[in-house]
Short mmCIF file of C-alpha atoms in Angstrom, two decimals:
data_model
loop_
_atom_site.label_atom_id
_atom_site.label_comp_id
_atom_site.label_asym_id
_atom_site.label_seq_id
_atom_site.Cartn_x
_atom_site.Cartn_y
_atom_site.Cartn_z
CA MET A 12 12.81 -3.86 9.41
CA ARG A 13 10.53 -0.90 10.10
CA SER A 14 11.70 1.50 7.38
CA PRO A 15 9.73 1.04 4.14
CA LEU A 16 12.58 2.66 2.18
CA LEU A 17 15.23 0.28 3.50
CA LEU A 18 12.93 -2.70 3.06
CA SER A 19 12.19 -1.66 -0.52
CA LEU A 20 15.91 -1.40 -1.27
CA ALA A 21 16.72 -4.70 0.43
CA LEU A 22 14.08 -6.65 -1.48
CA GLY A 23 13.97 -4.82 -4.80
CA CYS A 24 17.75 -4.63 -5.33
CA GLY A 25 18.35 -8.35 -4.87
CA TRP A 26 19.00 -9.13 -8.53
CA LEU A 27 20.57 -5.73 -9.23
CA PHE A 28 23.98 -6.63 -7.75
CA SER A 29 24.10 -10.26 -8.84
CA PRO A 30 27.02 -11.50 -11.00
CA GLU A 31 24.64 -11.97 -13.95
CA ALA A 32 23.55 -8.33 -13.74
CA LEU A 33 27.21 -7.27 -13.58
CA VAL A 34 27.94 -9.32 -16.71
CA ILE A 35 25.03 -7.67 -18.53
CA THR A 36 26.24 -4.22 -17.48
CA GLY A 37 29.87 -4.86 -18.39
CA ASN A 38 29.09 -6.33 -21.81
CA ALA A 39 26.67 -3.50 -22.55
CA ALA A 40 29.30 -0.91 -21.57
CA GLY A 41 31.74 -2.53 -23.98
CA GLN A 42 29.17 -2.51 -26.79
CA LEU A 43 27.70 0.97 -26.33
CA GLY A 44 30.38 2.85 -24.41
CA TRP A 45 29.21 5.77 -22.25
CA LEU A 46 25.79 5.66 -23.96
CA THR A 47 25.05 2.77 -21.61
CA ILE A 48 24.52 5.31 -18.82
CA PRO A 49 21.69 7.32 -20.48
CA LEU A 50 20.17 4.04 -21.71
CA LEU A 51 20.12 2.76 -18.13
CA ALA A 52 18.58 6.07 -16.98
CA LEU A 53 15.85 5.74 -19.63
CA LEU A 54 15.06 2.19 -18.55
CA ALA A 55 14.98 3.29 -14.91
CA LEU A 56 12.44 5.95 -15.87
CA LEU A 57 10.28 3.39 -17.70
CA PHE A 58 10.28 1.04 -14.71
CA THR A 59 9.47 3.93 -12.39
CA VAL A 60 6.45 4.88 -14.49
CA CYS A 61 5.29 1.24 -14.58
CA ARG A 62 5.74 0.94 -10.83
CA GLN A 63 3.67 4.06 -10.21
CA THR A 64 0.94 2.78 -12.52
CA ILE A 65 0.81 -0.57 -10.72
CA ASN A 66 0.76 1.12 -7.31
CA SER A 67 -2.04 3.46 -8.42
CA SER A 68 -4.05 0.49 -9.61
CA ARG A 69 -3.43 -1.36 -6.35
CA ARG A 70 -4.69 1.60 -4.33
CA SER A 71 -7.81 1.88 -6.48
CA PHE A 72 -9.15 -1.60 -5.67
CA ALA A 73 -9.80 -3.40 -2.42
CA ASP A 74 -8.06 -6.62 -3.52
CA SER A 75 -4.79 -5.06 -4.59
CA SER A 76 -2.31 -7.85 -5.31
CA GLU A 77 -0.53 -8.07 -8.64
CA LEU A 78 -2.36 -11.33 -9.32
CA SER A 79 -5.74 -9.66 -8.89
CA ILE A 80 -4.73 -6.92 -11.35
CA LEU A 81 -3.76 -9.51 -13.93
CA GLN A 82 -6.81 -11.71 -13.48
CA GLN A 83 -9.19 -8.77 -13.94
CA SER A 84 -7.65 -8.29 -17.39
CA ILE A 85 -6.86 -11.76 -18.69
CA GLY A 86 -8.70 -14.14 -16.37
CA LYS A 87 -7.77 -16.34 -13.41
CA ILE A 88 -6.03 -19.25 -15.10
CA PRO A 89 -3.95 -17.16 -17.57
CA ALA A 90 -2.94 -14.83 -14.73
CA ALA A 91 -1.91 -17.76 -12.54
CA SER A 92 -0.06 -19.37 -15.44
CA LEU A 93 1.94 -16.23 -16.22
CA THR A 94 2.74 -15.73 -12.54
CA LEU A 95 4.00 -19.29 -12.05
CA ALA A 96 6.00 -19.35 -15.28
CA SER A 97 7.71 -16.03 -14.60
CA CYS A 98 8.96 -16.74 -11.08
CA PHE A 99 9.80 -20.37 -10.39
CA PRO A 100 11.98 -21.25 -13.42
CA LEU A 101 13.88 -18.00 -12.85
CA LEU A 102 14.51 -18.89 -9.21
CA VAL A 103 15.88 -22.37 -9.95
CA LEU A 104 17.99 -21.37 -12.95
CA ALA A 105 19.33 -18.22 -11.32
CA ALA A 106 20.20 -20.09 -8.12
CA THR A 107 22.04 -22.73 -10.15
CA ALA A 108 24.07 -20.20 -12.12
CA LEU A 109 24.79 -17.75 -9.31
CA LEU A 110 25.74 -20.26 -6.63
CA VAL A 111 28.19 -22.02 -8.94
CA THR A 112 29.64 -18.63 -9.91
CA SER A 113 30.08 -17.90 -6.20
CA GLY A 114 31.83 -21.25 -5.76
CA TYR A 115 34.34 -20.54 -8.52
CA THR A 116 34.88 -17.00 -7.22
CA PHE A 117 35.52 -18.21 -3.67
CA ASN A 118 37.97 -20.80 -4.97
CA GLU A 119 39.88 -18.41 -7.25
CA VAL A 120 39.92 -15.32 -5.03
CA PHE A 121 39.99 -16.57 -1.43
CA LEU A 122 40.77 -20.28 -0.92
CA TYR A 123 42.30 -22.16 -3.84
CA TRP A 124 42.06 -25.51 -2.04
CA PHE A 125 38.32 -25.26 -1.30
CA PRO A 126 36.17 -27.23 -3.83
CA ASN A 127 34.12 -25.03 -6.16
CA PHE A 128 30.96 -27.06 -5.95
CA GLY A 129 31.52 -27.72 -2.26
CA PHE A 130 31.14 -24.00 -1.56
CA ALA A 131 28.15 -23.75 -3.92
CA PHE A 132 26.30 -26.57 -2.15
CA MET A 133 27.21 -25.16 1.26
CA LEU A 134 25.85 -21.76 0.27
CA LEU A 135 22.68 -23.39 -1.06
CA ALA A 136 22.16 -25.19 2.25
CA LEU A 137 22.71 -22.01 4.28
CA LEU A 138 20.35 -19.92 2.15
CA THR A 139 17.71 -22.64 2.36
CA CYS A 140 17.97 -22.77 6.14
CA ALA A 141 17.72 -18.96 6.25
CA GLN A 142 14.25 -19.22 4.66
CA PHE A 143 13.00 -20.91 7.84
CA LEU A 144 13.74 -17.76 9.86
CA PRO A 145 10.91 -15.39 10.84
CA ILE A 146 10.32 -13.00 7.99
CA LYS A 147 11.63 -9.93 9.83
CA TYR A 148 15.01 -11.58 10.37
CA LEU A 149 15.10 -12.75 6.78
CA HIS A 150 14.50 -9.17 5.65
CA ARG A 151 17.41 -7.99 7.80
CA LEU A 152 19.65 -10.68 6.36
CA GLN A 153 18.65 -9.63 2.86
CA PHE A 154 19.48 -6.03 3.70
CA CYS A 155 22.96 -7.13 4.83
CA PHE A 156 23.54 -8.99 1.55
CA VAL A 157 22.41 -6.03 -0.57
CA SER A 158 24.35 -3.50 1.51
CA LEU A 159 27.60 -5.48 1.28
CA ALA A 160 27.30 -5.90 -2.49
CA ALA A 161 26.32 -2.26 -3.07
CA THR A 162 29.16 -0.98 -0.87
CA GLY A 163 31.74 -3.00 -2.80
CA ILE A 164 30.45 -1.80 -6.18
CA CYS A 165 30.39 1.81 -4.95
CA ILE A 166 33.95 1.63 -3.62
CA LEU A 167 35.31 0.23 -6.88
CA GLY A 168 33.13 2.47 -9.05
CA ILE A 169 33.94 5.73 -7.29
CA TYR A 170 37.66 4.98 -6.88
CA GLY A 171 37.93 3.86 -10.51
CA SER A 172 36.12 6.98 -11.71
CA VAL A 173 38.43 9.42 -9.90
CA THR A 174 41.60 7.53 -10.94
CA PRO A 175 41.06 6.87 -14.67
CA ALA A 176 43.77 5.05 -16.60
CA LYS A 177 42.75 6.67 -19.92
CA PRO A 178 42.18 10.22 -21.18
CA LEU A 179 38.58 11.41 -20.99
CA ALA A 180 38.31 11.61 -24.78
CA GLU A 181 39.22 7.95 -25.09
CA ILE A 182 36.76 6.94 -22.37
CA LEU A 183 33.94 8.77 -24.16
CA GLN A 184 34.85 7.37 -27.56
CA GLN A 185 31.92 5.54 -29.17
CA PRO A 186 32.01 2.18 -30.96
CA GLN A 187 32.50 2.61 -34.70
CA GLN A 188 29.37 0.68 -35.62
CA LEU A 189 26.11 -0.01 -33.80
CA SER A 190 24.98 -3.34 -35.21
CA ALA A 191 21.98 -5.51 -34.38
CA THR A 192 24.24 -7.40 -32.00
CA THR A 193 25.10 -4.15 -30.24
CA LEU A 194 21.41 -3.38 -29.85
CA SER A 195 21.14 -6.51 -27.76
CA SER A 196 22.35 -4.22 -24.99
CA ALA A 197 18.62 -3.87 -24.41
CA LEU A 198 19.47 -6.71 -22.00
CA LEU A 199 19.87 -3.87 -19.51
CA LEU A 200 16.11 -4.27 -19.14
CA LEU A 201 16.80 -7.40 -17.16
CA LEU A 202 18.75 -5.59 -14.44
CA PHE A 203 15.41 -4.84 -12.85
CA ALA A 204 14.16 -8.42 -12.53
CA GLY A 205 12.23 -8.77 -9.29
CA SER A 206 12.36 -5.04 -8.57
CA ASN A 207 8.62 -5.17 -7.83
CA LEU A 208 9.08 -7.52 -4.87
CA PHE A 209 8.31 -5.04 -2.12
CA GLN A 210 4.99 -3.24 -2.55
CA GLU A 211 4.45 -0.35 -0.16
CA LYS A 212 0.86 0.77 -0.68
CA GLU A 213 1.44 4.21 0.81
CA SER A 214 4.47 4.99 -1.33
CA ARG A 215 4.25 6.33 -4.88
CA PHE A 216 7.98 6.15 -5.54
CA SER A 217 10.23 3.12 -5.86
CA PRO A 218 13.90 3.91 -5.15
CA VAL A 219 15.28 0.81 -6.90
CA PRO A 220 15.64 2.31 -10.42
CA LEU A 221 17.28 5.45 -9.02
CA ILE A 222 19.75 3.37 -7.03
CA ALA A 223 20.57 1.42 -10.19
CA VAL A 224 21.39 4.59 -12.09
CA LEU A 225 23.51 6.12 -9.32
CA VAL A 226 25.52 3.00 -8.53
CA PHE A 227 26.04 1.74 -12.07
CA MET A 228 26.81 5.20 -13.44
CA PHE A 229 30.09 5.17 -11.51
CA TRP A 230 30.74 1.49 -12.17
CA ILE A 231 30.24 1.80 -15.94
CA PHE A 232 32.48 4.88 -16.15
CA ALA A 233 35.16 3.20 -14.02
CA SER A 234 35.05 0.06 -16.19
CA LEU A 235 35.46 2.10 -19.38
CA ALA A 236 38.22 4.15 -17.75
CA HIS A 237 40.36 1.08 -17.01
CA VAL A 238 39.42 -1.63 -19.53
CA ASP A 239 39.22 -1.54 -23.32
CA ALA A 240 35.66 -1.58 -24.64
CA GLU A 241 36.34 -4.59 -26.85
CA ARG A 242 37.49 -6.61 -23.86
CA LEU A 243 34.46 -5.61 -21.80
CA ALA A 244 32.13 -6.59 -24.62
CA SER A 245 33.61 -10.06 -25.08
CA SER A 246 34.49 -11.01 -21.50
CA THR A 247 32.42 -13.54 -19.57
CA ILE A 248 33.51 -11.94 -16.28
CA PRO A 249 33.90 -8.22 -17.12
CA TYR A 250 33.33 -7.27 -13.50
CA MET A 251 36.40 -9.20 -12.35
CA THR A 252 38.54 -7.82 -15.18
CA ALA A 253 37.57 -4.25 -14.29
CA SER A 254 38.02 -4.68 -10.53
CA ARG A 255 41.52 -6.09 -11.00
CA LYS A 256 42.48 -3.16 -13.23
CA ILE A 257 41.06 -0.64 -10.76
CA LEU A 258 42.53 -1.86 -7.45
CA GLY A 259 44.70 -4.85 -8.27
CA ASP A 260 44.42 -7.83 -5.94
CA THR A 261 42.46 -5.77 -3.41
CA GLY A 262 39.93 -5.01 -6.13
CA ARG A 263 39.61 -8.74 -6.87
CA GLN A 264 38.92 -9.46 -3.22
CA ILE A 265 36.32 -6.69 -2.99
CA MET A 266 34.65 -7.98 -6.13
CA GLY A 267 34.79 -11.51 -4.73
CA LEU A 268 32.73 -10.32 -1.76
CA VAL A 269 30.36 -8.51 -4.13
CA VAL A 270 29.84 -11.66 -6.19
CA ILE A 271 29.11 -13.87 -3.18
CA SER A 272 26.89 -11.38 -1.35
CA GLY A 273 25.16 -10.38 -4.60
CA SER A 274 24.43 -14.01 -5.37
CA CYS A 275 22.98 -14.51 -1.88
CA ALA A 276 20.87 -11.36 -2.28
CA ALA A 277 19.54 -12.46 -5.68
CA VAL A 278 18.65 -16.00 -4.55
CA THR A 279 17.05 -14.78 -1.32
CA GLY A 280 15.12 -12.06 -3.12
CA LEU A 281 13.79 -14.41 -5.78
CA MET A 282 12.84 -16.95 -3.13
CA LEU A 283 10.85 -14.27 -1.29
CA LEU A 284 9.24 -13.29 -4.58
CA CYS A 285 8.11 -16.88 -5.17
CA ARG A 286 6.81 -17.15 -1.62
CA GLU A 287 4.78 -13.99 -2.13
CA LYS A 288 3.31 -15.29 -5.39
CA ILE A 289 2.40 -18.62 -3.79
CA THR A 290 0.52 -16.75 -1.06
CA ASP A 291 -1.34 -14.68 -3.66
CA LEU A 292 -2.25 -17.78 -5.67
CA ALA A 293 -3.56 -19.57 -2.61
CA SER A 294 -5.65 -16.55 -1.60
CA GLN A 295 -7.35 -16.69 -5.03
CA GLN A 296 -8.00 -20.46 -4.76
CA LEU A 297 -5.36 -21.11 -7.42
CA ALA A 298 -3.03 -23.07 -5.15
CA PRO A 299 -3.51 -25.37 -2.13
CA GLN A 300 -4.43 -23.35 0.94
CA PHE A 301 -1.69 -24.78 3.15
CA LEU A 302 0.88 -23.14 0.86
CA ALA A 303 -0.35 -19.72 1.92
CA THR A 304 0.61 -20.36 5.55
CA ARG A 305 3.27 -22.90 6.40
CA GLY A 306 3.82 -24.39 2.95
CA GLN A 307 5.51 -21.38 1.41
CA ARG A 308 7.93 -21.23 4.35
CA TRP A 309 8.60 -24.88 5.21
CA LEU A 310 7.93 -26.75 1.96
CA LEU A 311 8.92 -24.46 -0.91
CA PRO A 312 12.58 -23.76 0.11
CA PRO A 313 13.55 -27.47 0.44
CA LEU A 314 11.89 -28.28 -2.90
CA VAL A 315 13.76 -25.44 -4.59
CA ALA A 316 17.00 -26.55 -2.93
CA ILE A 317 16.57 -30.14 -4.15
CA THR A 318 15.81 -28.96 -7.70
CA THR A 319 18.73 -26.52 -7.73
CA GLY A 320 21.09 -29.08 -6.25
CA SER A 321 20.05 -31.59 -8.92
CA CYS A 322 20.78 -29.03 -11.65
CA MET A 323 24.23 -28.40 -10.21
CA ALA A 324 24.98 -32.09 -9.70
CA THR A 325 23.98 -33.09 -13.24
CA GLY A 326 26.39 -30.60 -14.80
CA LEU A 327 23.90 -28.01 -16.05
CA ALA A 328 25.90 -25.26 -14.33
CA GLY A 329 28.87 -25.88 -16.58
CA ASP A 330 26.85 -26.06 -19.79
CA GLU A 331 26.19 -23.23 -22.22
CA LEU A 332 22.55 -24.30 -22.13
CA LEU A 333 22.19 -22.80 -18.65
CA GLU A 334 23.00 -19.32 -19.96
CA ILE A 335 20.32 -19.66 -22.64
CA LEU A 336 17.75 -20.96 -20.17
CA LEU A 337 18.51 -18.21 -17.65
CA LYS A 338 18.15 -15.50 -20.30
CA SER A 339 14.86 -17.10 -21.34
CA ALA A 340 13.61 -17.10 -17.75
CA LEU A 341 14.55 -13.43 -17.37
CA LEU A 342 12.68 -12.62 -20.57
CA LEU A 343 9.66 -14.49 -19.27
CA TRP A 344 9.75 -12.36 -16.11
CA LEU A 345 9.97 -9.22 -18.27
CA LEU A 346 6.93 -10.39 -20.28
CA TYR A 347 5.05 -10.85 -17.00
CA TYR A 348 5.99 -7.34 -15.88
CA CYS A 349 4.89 -5.80 -19.20
CA CYS A 350 1.54 -7.62 -19.04
CA LEU A 351 1.07 -6.54 -15.44
CA SER A 352 1.82 -2.90 -16.29
CA LEU A 353 -0.55 -2.92 -19.25
CA SER A 354 -3.27 -4.54 -17.14
CA ALA A 355 -2.86 -1.88 -14.47
CA THR A 356 -2.99 0.84 -17.13
CA PHE A 357 -6.29 -0.34 -18.61
CA LEU A 358 -7.83 -0.87 -15.19
CA LEU A 359 -7.02 2.75 -14.35
CA LYS A 360 -8.48 3.84 -17.69
CA ASN A 361 -11.76 2.11 -16.88
CA LYS A 362 -11.86 3.76 -13.48
CA LEU A 363 -10.70 7.27 -14.41
CA GLN A 364 -12.14 7.34 -17.95
CA THR A 365 -8.80 8.61 -19.22
CA LEU A 366 -5.57 6.97 -20.33
CA PRO A 367 -2.34 8.68 -19.21
CA LEU A 368 0.10 8.51 -22.11
CA PRO A 369 3.23 7.73 -20.00
CA ALA A 370 1.42 4.84 -18.30
CA LEU A 371 0.70 3.27 -21.69
CA LEU A 372 3.98 4.19 -23.39
CA ALA A 373 6.30 2.78 -20.68
CA PRO A 374 5.19 -0.89 -20.86
CA LEU A 375 4.96 -0.72 -24.66
CA LEU A 376 8.58 0.43 -24.84
CA LEU A 377 9.60 -2.33 -22.44
CA LEU A 378 7.76 -4.80 -24.64
CA ALA A 379 9.63 -3.41 -27.65
CA GLY A 380 12.89 -4.05 -25.80
CA TRP A 381 11.70 -7.59 -25.10
CA LEU A 382 11.17 -8.15 -28.81
CA ILE A 383 14.58 -6.65 -29.67
CA ILE A 384 16.33 -8.98 -27.26
CA ILE A 385 14.62 -12.06 -28.69
CA SER A 386 14.97 -11.11 -32.34
CA SER A 387 18.68 -10.20 -32.02
CA SER A 388 19.58 -13.32 -30.05
CA PRO A 389 21.37 -16.19 -31.83
CA HIS A 390 19.19 -18.54 -29.75
CA THR A 391 15.76 -17.18 -30.67
CA THR A 392 14.27 -20.62 -31.30
CA GLU A 393 15.48 -22.04 -27.98
CA ILE A 394 14.21 -18.99 -26.08
CA LEU A 395 10.76 -19.16 -27.65
CA ILE A 396 10.55 -22.92 -27.00
CA PHE A 397 11.43 -22.39 -23.33
CA ILE A 398 8.90 -19.57 -22.90
CA SER A 399 6.15 -21.53 -24.65
CA SER A 400 6.87 -24.72 -22.71
CA SER A 401 6.90 -22.89 -19.38
CA LEU A 402 3.59 -21.20 -20.13
CA VAL A 403 1.95 -24.46 -21.23
CA ALA A 404 3.19 -26.35 -18.16
CA SER A 405 2.13 -23.58 -15.77
CA THR A 406 -1.28 -23.34 -17.47
CA CYS A 407 -1.86 -27.06 -16.93
CA LEU A 408 -0.83 -26.77 -13.29
CA ALA A 409 -2.98 -23.68 -12.67
CA ALA A 410 -5.98 -25.28 -14.36
CA PHE A 411 -5.59 -28.47 -12.32
CA TRP A 412 -5.44 -26.52 -9.05
CA PHE A 413 -8.43 -24.38 -10.02
CA PHE A 414 -10.79 -27.10 -11.21
CA SER A 415 -9.87 -29.52 -8.41
CA ASN A 416 -10.58 -26.91 -5.73
CA PRO A 417 -14.07 -27.51 -4.25
CA ARG A 418 -14.23 -23.90 -3.00
CA LYS A 419 -13.57 -22.21 -6.34
CA LYS A 420 -17.26 -21.41 -6.78
CA ASP A 421 -17.21 -19.34 -3.62
CA THR A 422 -14.73 -16.87 -5.05
CA PRO A 423 -15.71 -14.06 -7.39
#
C-alpha cells in the first residue's frame, strides 16, 4: 500500500471498529447522552497532540523508535518491560474476546447451525495464516477489514441519524444525575488503543482521531435516536440493539459484518503492533536477534494462536474474568502511551529548551482519565493486580534477555 494516509487508517483504526470499542461507545452514550460526542472530540484532540509530540521527538533523534524514546527517559529494562506488558497481554486477551464474539455473532445472525466456537477457531486459524503473507499484502488485507467495518458503521449511523425515531429534544435530553459510575465513560480513552501503530516520519498529522470523531458522531446520535439511553447504558451488545432498531433484520446483518470484520481488523492490527515492538526490542539487544527477522513473522503468530486457542478452549471466553482482564490490558496500554508521550515531551524540552504547554497537558489529562477509570471501577483491586503482575513478569523477561546477551556492551 503506497499511500501513507490509507496505510495509517488501515493500521491505526484496527481497534476502533472492534466489538469491544462499540460496546464502550454504546454504554458511554447511554450514560452521558449527546455529551459523549464532545467528550470523544476532546479525547481525539488529546491523542492528536500526543501523536504530534511523539512524531516531533522521533524526527529530532537519529534512532527514532518509540522504544528509544522511552529508554532515554526511564532506561532500557523499564522501557522494554513497559513495551512488552502493554502489547502482548492485550493481543491474547483481545483475540480471545473478539473471536468468540464473532463466533456468536455469525451463529446468531447468519448460520444458526454453525458452531460458535467452530467459527472462532476457524477465524483464528485464518488470521494466523494471514500473518505469514508478505507485509504489503497483509497491509492490504487489513485495509479491507477496516474499510468493511467502517462502511457498515457509516451506513447505519448516517441512516439512523436522518431517520430518528424520537423528537430531537428527547434525543438531546441529559441523564438526571452524573455519578461516579457515569464518569467511567472515560473508557472512551480506550477507543484509541493501538492508534500509534503506523508511524509516518514525514507526516505531522494522524487521521485516526479525526476518523473516530466523524464516524462515531453519527453512530452515537443514531443510537440515541432509536434506543433508550437506559437500555444503551446497561446492554452488553448495544451495537446490535441499535442496529436492529435502525434497519431491522438488514441492520443486524450489516452489524454482523461489522463485528466480524472489526474483530479481524483489531486482531490483525494488534498482531502487527506486537511484531513491530519485537523488532524494536531486538534492535536494542533486548530480545533475541532472530525475532527481528523471521521470528516475528514465523514464530510469534503460531505462539499467539496457541495461547489464544487455549484461552478459548479452557472457557475463559465465557467468564466474566475475561472482561476484567481485557479492561486491565487496555489500561496497561494507555499507561504505556501516557509514559511514551511524557518521555517525548521532556526529550523535546531538553532539545528546544522550552516546554510546550499542550504537549505536557495532553498526556497528563490522559493519565487523569486512566486514574478515573481505575478508581471508579468495581474491580480496582483485580485491575491493579493484573497491571502489577504483567509489569513484574515483563521486567524479569526483559532483564533476562538483556543480561544474557553477550553483545549488550556494544550498544550505547
